[in-house]
Amino acid sequence: MVIWIILLAMTAAAVMAVLWPLSRHYAVSGQADPNTQFYREQIDEIERDRERGVLLPNEAEAAKAEAGRRLLRATGMEDVAVAVGEPALRRRRAASTLALSVLPILAIAIYGAYGSPHLLGQPPVMAARGPATPSDLATAISQIESHLAQNPQDGRGWEVIAPVYVRMGRMGDAVKAYEAALRHLGPDANRLANYGEAMVLAKDGLVSSEAQGIFEQAVKLDGTSPKARFYLARAAEQDGQIDKAKAGYAALLAGSPADAPWTAVVEEQLARLEGPQTVSRQDAEPQMGADDILRMVSGLASRLEAQGGSADEWARLMRSYAVLGQRDKAADAAQRARQALAQDDAGLKTIDMMARELKLTDAQP
Amino acid sequence: MLVEAGHFALALALGLSLIQFLVPLWGARTNDPVLMSVGPSTALAVLACLAFAFLALTVAYVTSDFSVLNVVENSHSAKPLIYKISGVWGNHEGSMLLWVLILALFGAVVALAKSSVPVRLQANTLAVQAAITIAFLLFILMTSNPFVRVVPAPVEGQDLNPLLQDLGLAIHPPLLYIGYVGFSISFAFACAALIDGRIDAVWARIVRPWTLGAWAFLTLGIAMGSYWAYYELGWGGWWFWDPVENASLMPWLAGTALLHSTVVMEKRDALKVWTILLAILTFSLSLLGTFLVRSGVLTSVHSFAVDPERGSFILGILTIFIGGSLALFAWRAPLLKQGGIFAPVSREGALVLNNLFIATACATVFIGTLYPLALEVLTGDKISVGAPFFNFTFLPLVIPLLMLLPFGQTLAWKRGNFLGTAQRLYAVFGVVIVATLVMLAFTAGGPVGAPLGIGLGAFLVLGSLNEIVTRSWSRGSPLSVTWRKARNLPRSAWGTALAHAGVGVTVIGIAATAWDLEGMDTLKIGDRISAGPYTVRLERVVPRQEANFREDVVTLRVFRNGNEIGMVDTMKRLYVTRGMPTTEAGIVTIGLSQIYASVGEVRPDGSIGLTLYYKPLVLLIWLGAVVMAAGGALSLTDRRLRIAAPAPARSIPVASVPAE
């Protein structure tokens, strides 16, 4: 209620600001005409300058003559009439009507169209968590972090936050979180595989012997764990055992459904290994270099371009570009994906969610 | 509640602006003082409304009211207070609100200037100014509303773009906006003069402080932005000919030309039509700058959120104001009375030359900035026009202009004497030539541009000084008389000399960049890297956690020729909420020179990529801009009436001095 009174008072004040000058009896003659005033002052100034010695007498005369000529010309130009009589009164009334009508109507219309008047009466709704948007991610993280600081034995909490760390690129934190989760919840194939993956990512793609041990443990618990098997194959490749790696990738492909989300990546790896030149010993870097990643991404991109693919694959391509820092390409990929998946509502939703997650604002449809 | 009231105030301001546009214009046409007096009071009311709206938004930021979408998107409760406040204009919506607030503020100042501005001119000016306010208020309300609410409110915000969390950037936009918007007042006065069909020295006297003030602020704003880019982006450059920079350079150049042509108009009642045109062009370029930066045509830190609707809206505003004012110009300008006549060799002539050069330089920047955009629209080809283009087009225009500057400054009004002018400058000229030759000899083998450029800068500085000296000193007069005479010189003369000397200082700073040295390497703890006589040693790399970012602090020990002169930190930051990395350059200032260290990547094994620059005299670039602005401010304080003392024609015949 108070707010409506305030808005009303504001409107009234605004209307008054217009009506007040209209209601005054205008005293017009009190003020000297600024036009002639200017040249008079200029002539006085010339006189002062001459006395101070800034101007030579003959210069002063010339300047004075010029100012005098202009003064003559300016005299009588500003002839503001005193507004009296019927027409002036009518004009005032029209202006008052304009102010009284335009101001409240326009203000209320505009505010009604763009404002949030429905919020006026209600107490502010704060702290109610909306759907998890990226904006809330930071909040969620800080909440979980403070919760975990107080209850470090909450393994489930660690398990929740670990993948978030991975996505934010805080790999060291992710490794620690998975460690804690394993400690409190015990080993499990999936958990172990994720832990190993975080370790690999923390070392820029290098599968260390420690990580390899973790993956082997995971495979022991669940022979089908695709993630663990993938990284074991990668480990073999990094050790130079190309054939073993190929066999590992091929087995993984054979054992997984055709539409599994990892198929493309594994195929990519396999194709790379079976490529025309087998990697020579010296070239086989222990790390997956930036070039490899770039090649993988461009391979995926050209495949999707040529043959199309699932929404998940497009989303992965977008994420890869974003991870590589090529945001413009990520945005481009989003556009192409939308074209390719135009008939697929669920797929479009996936792309939109990925775009939002990557904050590709310029790629909104 | 306050937020909603602020939103409503914005809507009220729109209604008031509409009245401020219609009623005074009507009053001026019917010559009715009562209707015209509605202008000032509504202008004040608009200011009150917008100030309230701005205050409401600021309060929302300071109290972290996350029920406001704009606050959610650009603030964070852990952010330091100063950046909560600067966050208000660190985003598209808020910065547009600041834009109209300054516009209303200036309108109110015009409204309060009762005694010095003729009533009809004031009424028309306020009407034109209200039209600009209407356009921008509509833009804000319809496409960029800062008061949009979110229900339910999120608990935490998304933080301000970390590049903008910087003291320099907290003050850069207001400075720049005061400049842009100040030109809008010159524009409003120009349109008012066209509507009224008359223009004279009084007009020039009223407009000059606006142009001068706007110009000084724009100078500072551009310098600030340039210095920010220098220390924040970590590339060690100070000007990139980036379209965003050019967007502010163009109004500055046009404003500089306007400033000089207004002087001619105030003193000699000449160049009227040209001055009006310049006032229109200057503001048009300010609008164009706003369009380029805000519409998302260019991607940069400034295009906070890209939205085609906004782009087309600003384009509409642009078309209406530029097209409308130029149409008005074409229609009314032929009716304006021509004034003072002058000889080609005279101060006026020199200022015309100045205007020609600056306008052409501005045109080259215009082409270099817009041509790639136009080409992309028409053919889809992306080309980038960079430093080489501007070096080949802009510099050849500016260098002769600067070389002629001291001569123009020395010429007399109405009819000058080139020989006499040259005589007054020959001592300066000689000193500069000798000094340049000596410098060339000492730096033989180095870049030739540096000594030549420094010579040019010195010529500008000494030429400005010379102007003061020759005006106050005559052979044989004692020092006390000279001092008294110098003090008696109008402040505007000092201001002119100071501003021109500032140009010289900047030129020296720019020329000295040819002597920059750099070194680049990957360092481990204890490793060294050199640039010129300076060497730094990597001492340690320490991670640090701050309220809203994490950083790796790289500490370097600095040596000159083997002697230690201090330590410097340079940082690589990660702003956690946005996951955005930034670099903070480590800068050691030695006199006017700087050593500039910038971290590349921090490797897992603790080694870092480091670039070290030695930049002699680099501070002069920005110092010169500050001196220029100070000259403008000094000139601004001089509210005396300006008189052009014409040298009277010697052989009197009246016919040879055409009567006006």
PDB file of N, CA and C in Angstrom, chain B residues 506-561:
ATOM      1  N   THR B 506      52.793  14.040 -25.254  1.00  0.00           N
ATOM      2  CA  THR B 506      52.302  12.742 -25.736  1.00  0.00           C
ATOM      3  C   THR B 506      53.101  12.271 -26.948  1.00  0.00           C
ATOM      4  N   VAL B 507      53.390  13.217 -27.857  1.00  0.00           N
ATOM      5  CA  VAL B 507      54.158  12.853 -29.050  1.00  0.00           C
ATOM      6  C   VAL B 507      55.524  12.292 -28.654  1.00  0.00           C
ATOM      7  N   ILE B 508      56.164  12.929 -27.666  1.00  0.00           N
ATOM      8  CA  ILE B 508      57.470  12.429 -27.212  1.00  0.00           C
ATOM      9  C   ILE B 508      57.324  10.997 -26.686  1.00  0.00           C
ATOM     10  N   GLY B 509      56.282  10.789 -25.857  1.00  0.00           N
ATOM     11  CA  GLY B 509      56.065   9.454 -25.300  1.00  0.00           C
ATOM     12  C   GLY B 509      55.852   8.412 -26.391  1.00  0.00           C
ATOM     13  N   ILE B 510      55.057   8.799 -27.411  1.00  0.00           N
ATOM     14  CA  ILE B 510      54.768   7.849 -28.487  1.00  0.00           C
ATOM     15  C   ILE B 510      56.040   7.547 -29.281  1.00  0.00           C
ATOM     16  N   ALA B 511      56.808   8.623 -29.558  1.00  0.00           N
ATOM     17  CA  ALA B 511      58.026   8.433 -30.351  1.00  0.00           C
ATOM     18  C   ALA B 511      58.991   7.511 -29.620  1.00  0.00           C
ATOM     19  N   ALA B 512      59.047   7.657 -28.289  1.00  0.00           N
ATOM     20  CA  ALA B 512      60.014   6.868 -27.529  1.00  0.00           C
ATOM     21  C   ALA B 512      59.675   5.385 -27.528  1.00  0.00           C
ATOM     22  N   THR B 513      58.418   5.030 -27.889  1.00  0.00           N
ATOM     23  CA  THR B 513      58.089   3.605 -27.909  1.00  0.00           C
ATOM     24  C   THR B 513      58.931   2.856 -28.939  1.00  0.00           C
ATOM     25  N   ALA B 514      59.519   3.599 -29.892  1.00  0.00           N
ATOM     26  CA  ALA B 514      60.387   2.934 -30.863  1.00  0.00           C
ATOM     27  C   ALA B 514      61.609   2.339 -30.179  1.00  0.00           C
ATOM     28  N   TRP B 515      61.914   2.829 -28.971  1.00  0.00           N
ATOM     29  CA  TRP B 515      63.079   2.306 -28.243  1.00  0.00           C
ATOM     30  C   TRP B 515      62.726   1.153 -27.316  1.00  0.00           C
ATOM     31  N   ASP B 516      61.466   0.718 -27.336  1.00  0.00           N
ATOM     32  CA  ASP B 516      61.066  -0.387 -26.461  1.00  0.00           C
ATOM     33  C   ASP B 516      61.947  -1.615 -26.682  1.00  0.00           C
ATOM     34  N   LEU B 517      62.237  -2.296 -25.584  1.00  0.00           N
ATOM     35  CA  LEU B 517      62.983  -3.548 -25.691  1.00  0.00           C
ATOM     36  C   LEU B 517      62.167  -4.622 -24.997  1.00  0.00           C
ATOM     37  N   GLU B 518      62.276  -5.855 -25.475  1.00  0.00           N
ATOM     38  CA  GLU B 518      61.546  -6.901 -24.781  1.00  0.00           C
ATOM     39  C   GLU B 518      62.300  -8.223 -24.771  1.00  0.00           C
ATOM     40  N   GLY B 519      61.999  -9.014 -23.770  1.00  0.00           N
ATOM     41  CA  GLY B 519      62.565 -10.352 -23.684  1.00  0.00           C
ATOM     42  C   GLY B 519      61.466 -11.313 -23.315  1.00  0.00           C
ATOM     43  N   MET B 520      61.559 -12.556 -23.812  1.00  0.00           N
ATOM     44  CA  MET B 520      60.487 -13.504 -23.556  1.00  0.00           C
ATOM     45  C   MET B 520      61.116 -14.872 -23.339  1.00  0.00           C
ATOM     46  N   ASP B 521      60.701 -15.566 -22.285  1.00  0.00           N
ATOM     47  CA  ASP B 521      61.329 -16.863 -22.014  1.00  0.00           C
ATOM     48  C   ASP B 521      60.476 -17.653 -21.022  1.00  0.00           C
ATOM     49  N   THR B 522      60.803 -18.922 -20.885  1.00  0.00           N
ATOM     50  CA  THR B 522      60.193 -19.734 -19.842  1.00  0.00           C
ATOM     51  C   THR B 522      61.191 -19.846 -18.704  1.00  0.00           C
ATOM     52  N   LEU B 523      60.745 -19.454 -17.504  1.00  0.00           N
ATOM     53  CA  LEU B 523      61.674 -19.371 -16.392  1.00  0.00           C
ATOM     54  C   LEU B 523      61.331 -20.381 -15.305  1.00  0.00           C
ATOM     55  N   LYS B 524      62.398 -20.876 -14.646  1.00  0.00           N
ATOM     56  CA  LYS B 524      62.218 -21.627 -13.409  1.00  0.00           C
ATOM     57  C   LYS B 524      62.708 -20.710 -12.296  1.00  0.00           C
ATOM     58  N   ILE B 525      62.422 -21.111 -11.056  1.00  0.00           N
ATOM     59  CA  ILE B 525      62.860 -20.284  -9.931  1.00  0.00           C
ATOM     60  C   ILE B 525      64.369 -20.018 -10.051  1.00  0.00           C
ATOM     61  N   GLY B 526      64.756 -18.761  -9.907  1.00  0.00           N
ATOM     62  CA  GLY B 526      66.170 -18.419  -9.970  1.00  0.00           C
ATOM     63  C   GLY B 526      66.639 -18.029 -11.354  1.00  0.00           C
ATOM     64  N   ASP B 527      65.846 -18.307 -12.381  1.00  0.00           N
ATOM     65  CA  ASP B 527      66.241 -17.935 -13.748  1.00  0.00           C
ATOM     66  C   ASP B 527      66.093 -16.430 -13.946  1.00  0.00           C
ATOM     67  N   ARG B 528      66.832 -15.930 -14.941  1.00  0.00           N
ATOM     68  CA  ARG B 528      66.786 -14.499 -15.224  1.00  0.00           C
ATOM     69  C   ARG B 528      66.335 -14.249 -16.643  1.00  0.00           C
ATOM     70  N   ILE B 529      65.824 -13.051 -16.850  1.00  0.00           N
ATOM     71  CA  ILE B 529      65.452 -12.638 -18.195  1.00  0.00           C
ATOM     72  C   ILE B 529      65.733 -11.145 -18.285  1.00  0.00           C
ATOM     73  N   SER B 530      66.180 -10.686 -19.454  1.00  0.00           N
ATOM     74  CA  SER B 530      66.621  -9.296 -19.583  1.00  0.00           C
ATOM     75  C   SER B 530      65.845  -8.571 -20.660  1.00  0.00           C
ATOM     76  N   ALA B 531      65.703  -7.260 -20.464  1.00  0.00           N
ATOM     77  CA  ALA B 531      65.235  -6.363 -21.512  1.00  0.00           C
ATOM     78  C   ALA B 531      66.040  -5.093 -21.357  1.00  0.00           C
ATOM     79  N   GLY B 532      66.943  -4.831 -22.312  1.00  0.00           N
ATOM     80  CA  GLY B 532      67.799  -3.662 -22.215  1.00  0.00           C
ATOM     81  C   GLY B 532      68.688  -3.762 -20.987  1.00  0.00           C
ATOM     82  N   PRO B 533      68.826  -2.673 -20.255  1.00  0.00           N
ATOM     83  CA  PRO B 533      69.718  -2.691 -19.088  1.00  0.00           C
ATOM     84  C   PRO B 533      69.101  -3.395 -17.885  1.00  0.00           C
ATOM     85  N   TYR B 534      67.837  -3.793 -17.994  1.00  0.00           N
ATOM     86  CA  TYR B 534      67.147  -4.349 -16.830  1.00  0.00           C
ATOM     87  C   TYR B 534      67.053  -5.865 -16.907  1.00  0.00           C
ATOM     88  N   THR B 535      67.200  -6.487 -15.739  1.00  0.00           N
ATOM     89  CA  THR B 535      67.117  -7.936 -15.637  1.00  0.00           C
ATOM     90  C   THR B 535      66.187  -8.260 -14.478  1.00  0.00           C
ATOM     91  N   VAL B 536      65.360  -9.285 -14.635  1.00  0.00           N
ATOM     92  CA  VAL B 536      64.588  -9.735 -13.485  1.00  0.00           C
ATOM     93  C   VAL B 536      64.925 -11.185 -13.212  1.00  0.00           C
ATOM     94  N   ARG B 537      64.846 -11.531 -11.922  1.00  0.00           N
ATOM     95  CA  ARG B 537      65.080 -12.918 -11.527  1.00  0.00           C
ATOM     96  C   ARG B 537      63.806 -13.444 -10.897  1.00  0.00           C
ATOM     97  N   LEU B 538      63.403 -14.627 -11.291  1.00  0.00           N
ATOM     98  CA  LEU B 538      62.180 -15.214 -10.737  1.00  0.00           C
ATOM     99  C   LEU B 538      62.469 -15.701  -9.334  1.00  0.00           C
ATOM    100  N   GLU B 539      61.797 -15.109  -8.333  1.00  0.00           N
ATOM    101  CA  GLU B 539      62.056 -15.459  -6.939  1.00  0.00           C
ATOM    102  C   GLU B 539      61.144 -16.595  -6.485  1.00  0.00           C
ATOM    103  N   ARG B 540      59.847 -16.397  -6.661  1.00  0.00           N
ATOM    104  CA  ARG B 540      58.927 -17.440  -6.204  1.00  0.00           C
ATOM    105  C   ARG B 540      57.581 -17.306  -6.899  1.00  0.00           C
ATOM    106  N   VAL B 541      56.841 -18.385  -6.892  1.00  0.00           N
ATOM    107  CA  VAL B 541      55.474 -18.398  -7.406  1.00  0.00           C
ATOM    108  C   VAL B 541      54.590 -18.914  -6.288  1.00  0.00           C
ATOM    109  N   VAL B 542      53.696 -18.066  -5.793  1.00  0.00           N
ATOM    110  CA  VAL B 542      52.885 -18.436  -4.636  1.00  0.00           C
ATOM    111  C   VAL B 542      51.412 -18.329  -4.991  1.00  0.00           C
ATOM    112  N   PRO B 543      50.628 -19.376  -4.745  1.00  0.00           N
ATOM    113  CA  PRO B 543      49.177 -19.240  -4.961  1.00  0.00           C
ATOM    114  C   PRO B 543      48.538 -18.459  -3.815  1.00  0.00           C
ATOM    115  N   ARG B 544      47.494 -17.738  -4.116  1.00  0.00           N
ATOM    116  CA  ARG B 544      46.840 -16.928  -3.083  1.00  0.00           C
ATOM    117  C   ARG B 544      45.343 -16.960  -3.336  1.00  0.00           C
ATOM    118  N   GLN B 545      44.577 -16.950  -2.257  1.00  0.00           N
ATOM    119  CA  GLN B 545      43.121 -17.013  -2.360  1.00  0.00           C
ATOM    120  C   GLN B 545      42.543 -15.690  -1.875  1.00  0.00           C
ATOM    121  N   GLU B 546      41.778 -15.017  -2.719  1.00  0.00           N
ATOM    122  CA  GLU B 546      41.141 -13.777  -2.300  1.00  0.00           C
ATOM    123  C   GLU B 546      39.636 -13.980  -2.290  1.00  0.00           C
ATOM    124  N   ALA B 547      38.910 -12.912  -1.926  1.00  0.00           N
ATOM    125  CA  ALA B 547      37.462 -13.043  -1.757  1.00  0.00           C
ATOM    126  C   ALA B 547      36.798 -13.639  -2.993  1.00  0.00           C
ATOM    127  N   ASN B 548      37.069 -13.079  -4.170  1.00  0.00           N
ATOM    128  CA  ASN B 548      36.361 -13.601  -5.337  1.00  0.00           C
ATOM    129  C   ASN B 548      37.276 -14.085  -6.458  1.00  0.00           C
ATOM    130  N   PHE B 549      38.552 -14.271  -6.147  1.00  0.00           N
ATOM    131  CA  PHE B 549      39.423 -14.877  -7.155  1.00  0.00           C
ATOM    132  C   PHE B 549      40.567 -15.619  -6.486  1.00  0.00           C
ATOM    133  N   ARG B 550      41.189 -16.505  -7.275  1.00  0.00           N
ATOM    134  CA  ARG B 550      42.425 -17.149  -6.837  1.00  0.00           C
ATOM    135  C   ARG B 550      43.509 -16.672  -7.755  1.00  0.00           C
ATOM    136  N   GLU B 551      44.748 -16.560  -7.292  1.00  0.00           N
ATOM    137  CA  GLU B 551      45.788 -16.100  -8.182  1.00  0.00           C
ATOM    138  C   GLU B 551      47.112 -16.768  -7.863  1.00  0.00           C
ATOM    139  N   ASP B 552      47.961 -16.834  -8.897  1.00  0.00           N
ATOM    140  CA  ASP B 552      49.344 -17.227  -8.695  1.00  0.00           C
ATOM    141  C   ASP B 552      50.155 -15.945  -8.700  1.00  0.00           C
ATOM    142  N   VAL B 553      50.809 -15.668  -7.591  1.00  0.00           N
ATOM    143  CA  VAL B 553      51.601 -14.447  -7.506  1.00  0.00           C
ATOM    144  C   VAL B 553      53.040 -14.782  -7.870  1.00  0.00           C
ATOM    145  N   VAL B 554      53.513 -14.155  -8.912  1.00  0.00           N
ATOM    146  CA  VAL B 554      54.883 -14.377  -9.358  1.00  0.00           C
ATOM    147  C   VAL B 554      55.721 -13.201  -8.879  1.00  0.00           C
ATOM    148  N   THR B 555      56.696 -13.473  -8.023  1.00  0.00           N
ATOM    149  CA  THR B 555      57.509 -12.397  -7.484  1.00  0.00           C
ATOM    150  C   THR B 555      58.840 -12.344  -8.227  1.00  0.00           C
ATOM    151  N   LEU B 556      59.189 -11.157  -8.674  1.00  0.00           N
ATOM    152  CA  LEU B 556      60.408 -10.969  -9.450  1.00  0.00           C
ATOM    153  C   LEU B 556      61.306  -9.963  -8.749  1.00  0.00           C
ATOM    154  N   ARG B 557      62.614 -10.211  -8.817  1.00  0.00           N
ATOM    155  CA  ARG B 557      63.569  -9.239  -8.286  1.00  0.00           C
ATOM    156  C   ARG B 557      64.165  -8.517  -9.491  1.00  0.00           C
ATOM    157  N   VAL B 558      64.205  -7.206  -9.403  1.00  0.00           N
ATOM    158  CA  VAL B 558      64.602  -6.408 -10.566  1.00  0.00           C
ATOM    159  C   VAL B 558      66.017  -5.864 -10.373  1.00  0.00           C
ATOM    160  N   PHE B 559      66.826  -5.996 -11.424  1.00  0.00           N
ATOM    161  CA  PHE B 559      68.197  -5.469 -11.378  1.00  0.00           C
ATOM    162  C   PHE B 559      68.409  -4.503 -12.525  1.00  0.00           C
ATOM    163  N   ARG B 560      69.208  -3.467 -12.264  1.00  0.00           N
ATOM    164  CA  ARG B 560      69.663  -2.621 -13.373  1.00  0.00           C
ATOM    165  C   ARG B 560      71.174  -2.764 -13.450  1.00  0.00           C
ATOM    166  N   ASN B 561      71.674  -3.212 -14.574  1.00  0.00           N
ATOM    167  CA  ASN B 561      73.103  -3.444 -14.769  1.00  0.00           C
ATOM    168  C   ASN B 561      73.693  -4.226 -13.597  1.00  0.00           C
TER     169      ASN B 561
END
